[in-house]
PDB file of C-alpha atoms and ligand atoms in Angstrom:
ATOM      1  CA  MET A   1      -9.124  -5.845  15.955  1.00 92.00           C
ATOM      2  CA  ALA A   2      -9.569  -6.657  12.378  1.00 97.00           C
ATOM      3  CA  LYS A   3     -11.329  -9.686  11.563  1.00 98.00           C
ATOM      4  CA  VAL A   4     -10.952 -12.228   8.926  1.00 98.00           C
ATOM      5  CA  LEU A   5     -13.147 -14.612   7.479  1.00 98.00           C
ATOM      6  CA  LEU A   6     -11.026 -17.603   6.106  1.00 98.00           C
ATOM      7  CA  THR A   7     -12.651 -20.468   3.993  1.00 99.00           C
ATOM      8  CA  GLY A   8     -11.616 -23.657   2.984  1.00 98.00           C
ATOM      9  CA  PHE A   9     -13.536 -26.447   1.275  1.00 98.00           C
ATOM     10  CA  GLU A  10     -15.069 -30.042   1.952  1.00 98.00           C
ATOM     11  CA  PRO A  11     -13.649 -32.900  -0.021  1.00 98.00           C
ATOM     12  CA  PHE A  12     -14.690 -33.456  -3.510  1.00 97.00           C
ATOM     13  CA  GLY A  13     -14.377 -35.808  -6.609  1.00 94.00           C
ATOM     14  CA  LYS A  14     -11.721 -38.539  -5.644  1.00 94.00           C
ATOM     15  CA  TYR A  15     -10.313 -36.633  -2.981  1.00 96.00           C
ATOM     16  CA  ASN A  16     -10.981 -37.692   0.652  1.00 96.00           C
ATOM     17  CA  GLU A  17      -9.644 -34.654   2.164  1.00 97.00           C
ATOM     18  CA  ASN A  18      -9.155 -31.149   1.166  1.00 98.00           C
ATOM     19  CA  SER A  19      -5.855 -29.187   1.899  1.00 98.00           C
ATOM     20  CA  SER A  20      -7.692 -25.856   1.915  1.00 98.00           C
ATOM     21  CA  TRP A  21      -9.584 -26.947   4.924  1.00 98.00           C
ATOM     22  CA  ALA A  22      -6.619 -28.694   6.460  1.00 98.00           C
ATOM     23  CA  VAL A  23      -4.855 -25.085   6.211  1.00 98.00           C
ATOM     24  CA  ALA A  24      -7.804 -23.111   7.302  1.00 98.00           C
ATOM     25  CA  GLY A  25      -8.394 -25.191  10.219  1.00 98.00           C
ATOM     26  CA  LYS A  26      -4.886 -25.074  11.592  1.00 98.00           C
ATOM     27  CA  VAL A  27      -4.476 -21.185  10.867  1.00 98.00           C
ATOM     28  CA  ALA A  28      -7.758 -20.647  12.888  1.00 98.00           C
ATOM     29  CA  ALA A  29      -6.233 -22.930  15.773  1.00 97.00           C
ATOM     30  CA  CYS A  30      -2.804 -21.246  15.815  1.00 97.00           C
ATOM     31  CA  GLY A  31      -4.190 -17.680  15.172  1.00 97.00           C
ATOM     32  CA  VAL A  32      -2.897 -14.740  13.670  1.00 97.00           C
ATOM     33  CA  GLU A  33      -1.321 -12.094  16.075  1.00 95.00           C
ATOM     34  CA  GLY A  34      -3.671  -8.820  16.119  1.00 96.00           C
ATOM     35  CA  VAL A  35      -6.555 -10.636  13.805  1.00 98.00           C
ATOM     36  CA  GLU A  36      -9.439 -12.352  14.720  1.00 98.00           C
ATOM     37  CA  VAL A  37      -9.773 -15.286  12.350  1.00 98.00           C
ATOM     38  CA  VAL A  38     -13.198 -17.092  11.594  1.00 98.00           C
ATOM     39  CA  ALA A  39     -12.647 -20.333   9.937  1.00 98.00           C
ATOM     40  CA  CYS A  40     -15.907 -21.502   7.841  1.00 98.00           C
ATOM     41  CA  LEU A  41     -16.041 -24.663   5.998  1.00 98.00           C
ATOM     42  CA  LEU A  42     -17.828 -24.634   2.529  1.00 98.00           C
ATOM     43  CA  PRO A  43     -19.587 -27.176   0.164  1.00 98.00           C
ATOM     44  CA  VAL A  44     -18.308 -27.797  -2.943  1.00 98.00           C
ATOM     45  CA  SER A  45     -21.824 -27.021  -4.483  1.00 98.00           C
ATOM     46  CA  PHE A  46     -22.186 -24.353  -7.183  1.00 98.00           C
ATOM     47  CA  THR A  47     -25.635 -23.219  -5.539  1.00 98.00           C
ATOM     48  CA  GLY A  48     -24.565 -23.816  -1.938  1.00 98.00           C
ATOM     49  CA  VAL A  49     -21.502 -22.120  -1.694  1.00 98.00           C
ATOM     50  CA  ALA A  50     -22.661 -18.901  -2.865  1.00 98.00           C
ATOM     51  CA  ILE A  51     -25.619 -19.198  -0.125  1.00 98.00           C
ATOM     52  CA  ALA A  52     -22.976 -20.214   2.784  1.00 98.00           C
ATOM     53  CA  LEU A  53     -20.611 -17.497   1.957  1.00 98.00           C
ATOM     54  CA  ARG A  54     -23.313 -14.657   2.115  1.00 98.00           C
ATOM     55  CA  LYS A  55     -24.731 -16.293   5.430  1.00 98.00           C
ATOM     56  CA  ALA A  56     -20.981 -16.133   6.967  1.00 98.00           C
ATOM     57  CA  VAL A  57     -20.530 -12.495   5.851  1.00 98.00           C
ATOM     58  CA  GLN A  58     -23.632 -11.284   7.111  1.00 98.00           C
ATOM     59  CA  GLU A  59     -23.078 -13.126  10.248  1.00 98.00           C
ATOM     60  CA  HIS A  60     -19.356 -12.265  10.902  1.00 98.00           C
ATOM     61  CA  THR A  61     -19.068  -8.803   8.953  1.00 98.00           C
ATOM     62  CA  PRO A  62     -15.367  -9.483   8.447  1.00 98.00           C
ATOM     63  CA  ASP A  63     -13.091  -6.780   7.137  1.00 98.00           C
ATOM     64  CA  ALA A  64     -11.557  -9.347   4.610  1.00 98.00           C
ATOM     65  CA  VAL A  65     -12.595 -12.720   3.256  1.00 98.00           C
ATOM     66  CA  VAL A  66      -9.622 -15.053   2.336  1.00 98.00           C
ATOM     67  CA  MET A  67     -10.912 -18.294   0.475  1.00 99.00           C
ATOM     68  CA  LEU A  68      -8.697 -21.308   0.194  1.00 99.00           C
ATOM     69  CA  GLY A  69      -9.138 -24.091  -2.487  1.00 98.00           C
ATOM     70  CA  GLN A  70      -7.199 -27.267  -3.483  1.00 98.00           C
ATOM     71  CA  ALA A  71      -5.602 -27.353  -6.943  1.00 98.00           C
ATOM     72  CA  ALA A  72      -3.854 -30.551  -7.987  1.00 96.00           C
ATOM     73  CA  GLY A  73      -0.768 -30.153  -9.753  1.00 96.00           C
ATOM     74  CA  ILE A  74       0.828 -26.978  -8.273  1.00 98.00           C
ATOM     75  CA  ASP A  75       3.825 -26.675  -6.226  1.00 98.00           C
ATOM     76  CA  TYR A  76       3.497 -23.210  -5.368  1.00 98.00           C
ATOM     77  CA  ILE A  77       0.880 -20.842  -3.533  1.00 98.00           C
ATOM     78  CA  LYS A  78      -1.378 -19.512  -6.271  1.00 98.00           C
ATOM     79  CA  LEU A  79      -2.838 -16.154  -5.583  1.00 99.00           C
ATOM     80  CA  GLU A  80      -5.919 -15.418  -7.856  1.00 99.00           C
ATOM     81  CA  ARG A  81      -6.420 -12.160  -9.549  1.00 98.00           C
ATOM     82  CA  ILE A  82      -9.635 -12.730 -11.259  1.00 98.00           C
ATOM     83  CA  ALA A  83     -13.138 -14.164 -11.032  1.00 98.00           C
ATOM     84  CA  ILE A  84     -14.777 -15.153 -14.304  1.00 98.00           C
ATOM     85  CA  ASN A  85     -18.551 -14.839 -14.711  1.00 98.00           C
ATOM     86  CA  MET A  86     -18.832 -18.624 -15.817  1.00 98.00           C
ATOM     87  CA  MET A  87     -19.693 -21.836 -14.453  1.00 98.00           C
ATOM     88  CA  ASP A  88     -18.110 -25.027 -16.505  1.00 98.00           C
ATOM     89  CA  ALA A  89     -17.332 -28.332 -14.967  1.00 98.00           C
ATOM     90  CA  SER A  90     -15.722 -31.575 -16.338  1.00 97.00           C
ATOM     91  CA  ILE A  91     -16.795 -33.216 -12.702  1.00 96.00           C
ATOM     92  CA  ALA A  92     -20.124 -32.896 -11.112  1.00 98.00           C
ATOM     93  CA  ASP A  93     -20.042 -31.043  -7.719  1.00 98.00           C
ATOM     94  CA  ASN A  94     -21.054 -32.672  -4.730  1.00 98.00           C
ATOM     95  CA  ASP A  95     -24.725 -32.047  -5.693  1.00 98.00           C
ATOM     96  CA  GLY A  96     -24.439 -33.791  -8.779  1.00 98.00           C
ATOM     97  CA  PHE A  97     -24.532 -30.854 -10.707  1.00 98.00           C
ATOM     98  CA  THR A  98     -22.311 -30.417 -13.813  1.00 98.00           C
ATOM     99  CA  PRO A  99     -22.804 -27.006 -15.499  1.00 98.00           C
ATOM    100  CA  GLU A 100     -21.827 -26.320 -19.038  1.00 98.00           C
ATOM    101  CA  GLU A 101     -20.671 -22.743 -19.767  1.00 98.00           C
ATOM    102  CA  GLU A 102     -23.527 -21.288 -17.682  1.00 98.00           C
ATOM    103  CA  THR A 103     -23.239 -17.699 -16.396  1.00 98.00           C
ATOM    104  CA  ILE A 104     -23.236 -16.784 -12.798  1.00 98.00           C
ATOM    105  CA  THR A 105     -24.834 -13.556 -12.709  1.00 98.00           C
ATOM    106  CA  PRO A 106     -26.773 -12.733 -16.012  1.00 98.00           C
ATOM    107  CA  GLY A 107     -25.891  -9.233 -16.776  1.00 98.00           C
ATOM    108  CA  GLY A 108     -23.011  -9.268 -14.206  1.00 98.00           C
ATOM    109  CA  ALA A 109     -19.560  -8.063 -15.057  1.00 98.00           C
ATOM    110  CA  ALA A 110     -17.574 -10.702 -17.397  1.00 98.00           C
ATOM    111  CA  ALA A 111     -14.883 -10.929 -14.781  1.00 98.00           C
ATOM    112  CA  LEU A 112     -14.168  -9.131 -11.204  1.00 98.00           C
ATOM    113  CA  PHE A 113     -10.841  -8.467  -9.796  1.00 98.00           C
ATOM    114  CA  SER A 114      -9.730  -8.783  -6.391  1.00 98.00           C
ATOM    115  CA  ASN A 115      -9.103  -5.524  -4.161  1.00 98.00           C
ATOM    116  CA  CYS A 116      -6.280  -6.590  -2.768  1.00 98.00           C
ATOM    117  CA  ASP A 117      -2.551  -5.603  -3.565  1.00 98.00           C
ATOM    118  CA  ILE A 118      -1.951  -9.028  -4.866  1.00 98.00           C
ATOM    119  CA  LYS A 119       1.709  -8.546  -6.190  1.00 98.00           C
ATOM    120  CA  GLY A 120       2.653  -7.257  -2.701  1.00 98.00           C
ATOM    121  CA  LEU A 121       1.100 -10.098  -1.005  1.00 98.00           C
ATOM    122  CA  CYS A 122       2.574 -12.797  -3.563  1.00 98.00           C
ATOM    123  CA  LYS A 123       5.959 -11.118  -2.931  1.00 98.00           C
ATOM    124  CA  ALA A 124       5.648 -11.335   0.853  1.00 98.00           C
ATOM    125  CA  VAL A 125       5.216 -15.012   0.472  1.00 98.00           C
ATOM    126  CA  GLU A 126       8.037 -15.318  -1.880  1.00 98.00           C
ATOM    127  CA  GLU A 127      10.500 -13.437   0.479  1.00 98.00           C
ATOM    128  CA  SER A 128       9.505 -15.744   3.387  1.00 97.00           C
ATOM    129  CA  GLY A 129      10.969 -18.491   1.264  1.00 98.00           C
ATOM    130  CA  THR A 130       7.830 -20.195  -0.121  1.00 98.00           C
ATOM    131  CA  ALA A 131       7.157 -20.552  -3.721  1.00 98.00           C
ATOM    132  CA  ALA A 132       4.279 -18.197  -4.905  1.00 98.00           C
ATOM    133  CA  LYS A 133       2.695 -16.798  -7.848  1.00 98.00           C
ATOM    134  CA  VAL A 134      -0.185 -14.578  -9.160  1.00 98.00           C
ATOM    135  CA  SER A 135      -2.747 -16.179 -11.401  1.00 98.00           C
ATOM    136  CA  ASN A 136      -5.101 -15.042 -14.001  1.00 98.00           C
ATOM    137  CA  SER A 137      -7.635 -17.783 -14.025  1.00 98.00           C
ATOM    138  CA  ALA A 138      -8.866 -19.634 -11.038  1.00 98.00           C
ATOM    139  CA  GLY A 139     -10.764 -22.163 -13.298  1.00 98.00           C
ATOM    140  CA  LEU A 140     -14.377 -22.398 -13.845  1.00 98.00           C
ATOM    141  CA  TYR A 141     -15.175 -24.809 -11.112  1.00 98.00           C
ATOM    142  CA  VAL A 142     -16.676 -24.281  -7.620  1.00 98.00           C
ATOM    143  CA  CYS A 143     -13.540 -22.235  -6.433  1.00 98.00           C
ATOM    144  CA  ASN A 144     -14.235 -19.435  -9.387  1.00 98.00           C
ATOM    145  CA  ARG A 145     -17.807 -19.428  -8.525  1.00 98.00           C
ATOM    146  CA  LEU A 146     -17.065 -18.650  -4.775  1.00 99.00           C
ATOM    147  CA  TYR A 147     -14.814 -16.255  -5.821  1.00 99.00           C
ATOM    148  CA  TYR A 148     -17.005 -14.259  -8.116  1.00 99.00           C
ATOM    149  CA  GLU A 149     -19.717 -14.308  -5.252  1.00 98.00           C
ATOM    150  CA  ALA A 150     -16.979 -12.843  -2.928  1.00 98.00           C
ATOM    151  CA  LEU A 151     -16.028 -10.083  -5.030  1.00 98.00           C
ATOM    152  CA  GLN A 152     -19.722  -9.124  -5.693  1.00 98.00           C
ATOM    153  CA  LEU A 153     -20.131  -8.864  -1.771  1.00 98.00           C
ATOM    154  CA  CYS A 154     -17.152  -6.641  -1.826  1.00 98.00           C
ATOM    155  CA  ASN A 155     -18.728  -4.342  -4.276  1.00 98.00           C
ATOM    156  CA  GLU A 156     -21.767  -4.311  -2.140  1.00 97.00           C
ATOM    157  CA  ARG A 157     -19.713  -3.741   1.128  1.00 97.00           C
ATOM    158  CA  PRO A 158     -17.236  -0.954   0.418  1.00 94.00           C
ATOM    159  CA  GLY A 159     -14.224  -1.633   2.739  1.00 95.00           C
ATOM    160  CA  MET A 160     -14.184  -5.365   2.718  1.00 98.00           C
ATOM    161  CA  LYS A 161     -11.338  -7.161   1.047  1.00 98.00           C
ATOM    162  CA  GLY A 162     -11.474 -10.634  -0.944  1.00 98.00           C
ATOM    163  CA  LEU A 163      -8.747 -12.757  -1.924  1.00 98.00           C
ATOM    164  CA  PHE A 164      -8.908 -16.543  -3.334  1.00 99.00           C
ATOM    165  CA  VAL A 165      -5.848 -18.522  -2.837  1.00 99.00           C
ATOM    166  CA  HIS A 166      -5.257 -21.872  -4.356  1.00 98.00           C
ATOM    167  CA  LEU A 167      -3.119 -24.599  -2.630  1.00 98.00           C
ATOM    168  CA  PRO A 168      -1.405 -27.773  -3.393  1.00 98.00           C
ATOM    169  CA  PHE A 169      -1.780 -31.097  -1.843  1.00 98.00           C
ATOM    170  CA  TYR A 170      -0.262 -31.025   1.436  1.00 98.00           C
ATOM    171  CA  GLU A 171       2.627 -33.375   2.323  1.00 98.00           C
ATOM    172  CA  GLY A 172       1.423 -36.925   3.410  1.00 97.00           C
ATOM    173  CA  GLN A 173      -2.232 -36.367   2.208  1.00 97.00           C
ATOM    174  CA  PRO A 174      -3.468 -39.638   1.683  1.00 96.00           C
ATOM    175  CA  SER A 175      -5.908 -38.877  -1.572  1.00 94.00           C
ATOM    176  CA  ALA A 176      -3.006 -36.793  -2.985  1.00 95.00           C
ATOM    177  CA  THR A 177      -2.718 -37.568  -6.597  1.00 94.00           C
ATOM    178  CA  GLU A 178       0.201 -39.818  -7.125  1.00 93.00           C
ATOM    179  CA  GLY A 179       2.924 -38.109  -8.732  1.00 94.00           C
ATOM    180  CA  LYS A 180       1.655 -34.843  -8.255  1.00 96.00           C
ATOM    181  CA  PRO A 181       3.451 -32.035  -6.126  1.00 97.00           C
ATOM    182  CA  THR A 182       2.796 -31.465  -2.502  1.00 98.00           C
ATOM    183  CA  MET A 183       3.937 -28.928   0.240  1.00 98.00           C
ATOM    184  CA  PRO A 184       4.400 -29.219   3.961  1.00 98.00           C
ATOM    185  CA  LEU A 185       1.071 -28.225   5.632  1.00 98.00           C
ATOM    186  CA  ASP A 186       2.965 -25.963   8.105  1.00 98.00           C
ATOM    187  CA  GLU A 187       4.603 -24.084   5.263  1.00 98.00           C
ATOM    188  CA  MET A 188       1.110 -23.144   3.741  1.00 98.00           C
ATOM    189  CA  VAL A 189       0.009 -22.562   7.295  1.00 98.00           C
ATOM    190  CA  LYS A 190       2.960 -20.082   7.488  1.00 98.00           C
ATOM    191  CA  ALA A 191       2.027 -18.446   3.976  1.00 98.00           C
ATOM    192  CA  ILE A 192      -1.765 -18.010   4.941  1.00 98.00           C
ATOM    193  CA  GLN A 193      -1.041 -16.250   8.245  1.00 98.00           C
ATOM    194  CA  ASN A 194       1.645 -14.120   6.259  1.00 98.00           C
ATOM    195  CA  ILE A 195      -1.311 -13.100   3.830  1.00 98.00           C
ATOM    196  CA  ILE A 196      -3.612 -12.622   6.517  1.00 98.00           C
ATOM    197  CA  ASN A 197      -1.426 -10.116   8.733  1.00 97.00           C
ATOM    198  CA  ARG A 198      -0.756  -8.153   5.142  1.00 97.00           C
ATOM    199  CA  ILE A 199      -4.375  -7.868   3.759  1.00 95.00           C
TER     200      ILE A 199
HETATM  201  N1  PCA B 201     -11.013 -26.759  -5.381  1.00 67.51           N
HETATM  202  C1  PCA B 201     -11.989 -26.857  -6.310  1.00 67.51           C
HETATM  203  C2  PCA B 201     -13.111 -26.683  -5.805  1.00 67.51           C
HETATM  204  C3  PCA B 201     -13.013 -27.263  -4.194  1.00 67.51           C
HETATM  205  C4  PCA B 201     -11.389 -27.178  -4.159  1.00 67.51           C
HETATM  206  O1  PCA B 201     -11.001 -27.217  -3.150  1.00 67.51           O
HETATM  207  C5  PCA B 201     -11.699 -25.754  -7.307  1.00 67.51           C
HETATM  208  O2  PCA B 201     -10.646 -25.532  -7.754  1.00 67.51           O
HETATM  209  O3  PCA B 201     -12.659 -25.166  -7.972  1.00 67.51           O
END
């Protein structure tokens, strides 16, 4: 049975909940047929997130890592293609760290690409009736930091797949920014189950 490590983030900034963890927790609780899903809550910390991911991958040796993050302002499932070797923040992470144009891995590749069939996965989500788009930038905050670490790990562990997905606020999320789009939690859960099934 294939094993997938599914990560979500703890709350950060002005948000008291994080839709990524709401979705990851529910996907793990509901399960995905034929796949063992291990959910892992990650800290919104530039330093801590890399350590926590490496530990989880070492412990669970998954066939794939699917990482979720919350992105205010989108009304679709955003499949990230690229991680960039840079950290730059306009708000401090949960450790109070605010990097300015800092390199993640000195001497490392400027950018790393997902080793998944990202267009195929995007099409599968769209065909199930949920809006989805491929994106070429996960930003330069903690999500991108996590993704860069994960894609480095994919290079170190041939055969392991890595994909980052940004999600909108969930419908009814108390800390959702007023006027920003939301998506029903169950719709996001189905989309992530679909992705895990095909990854
Ligand atoms: N979103 C942030 C970090 C944690 C999260 O859920 C990001 O997009 O970088």
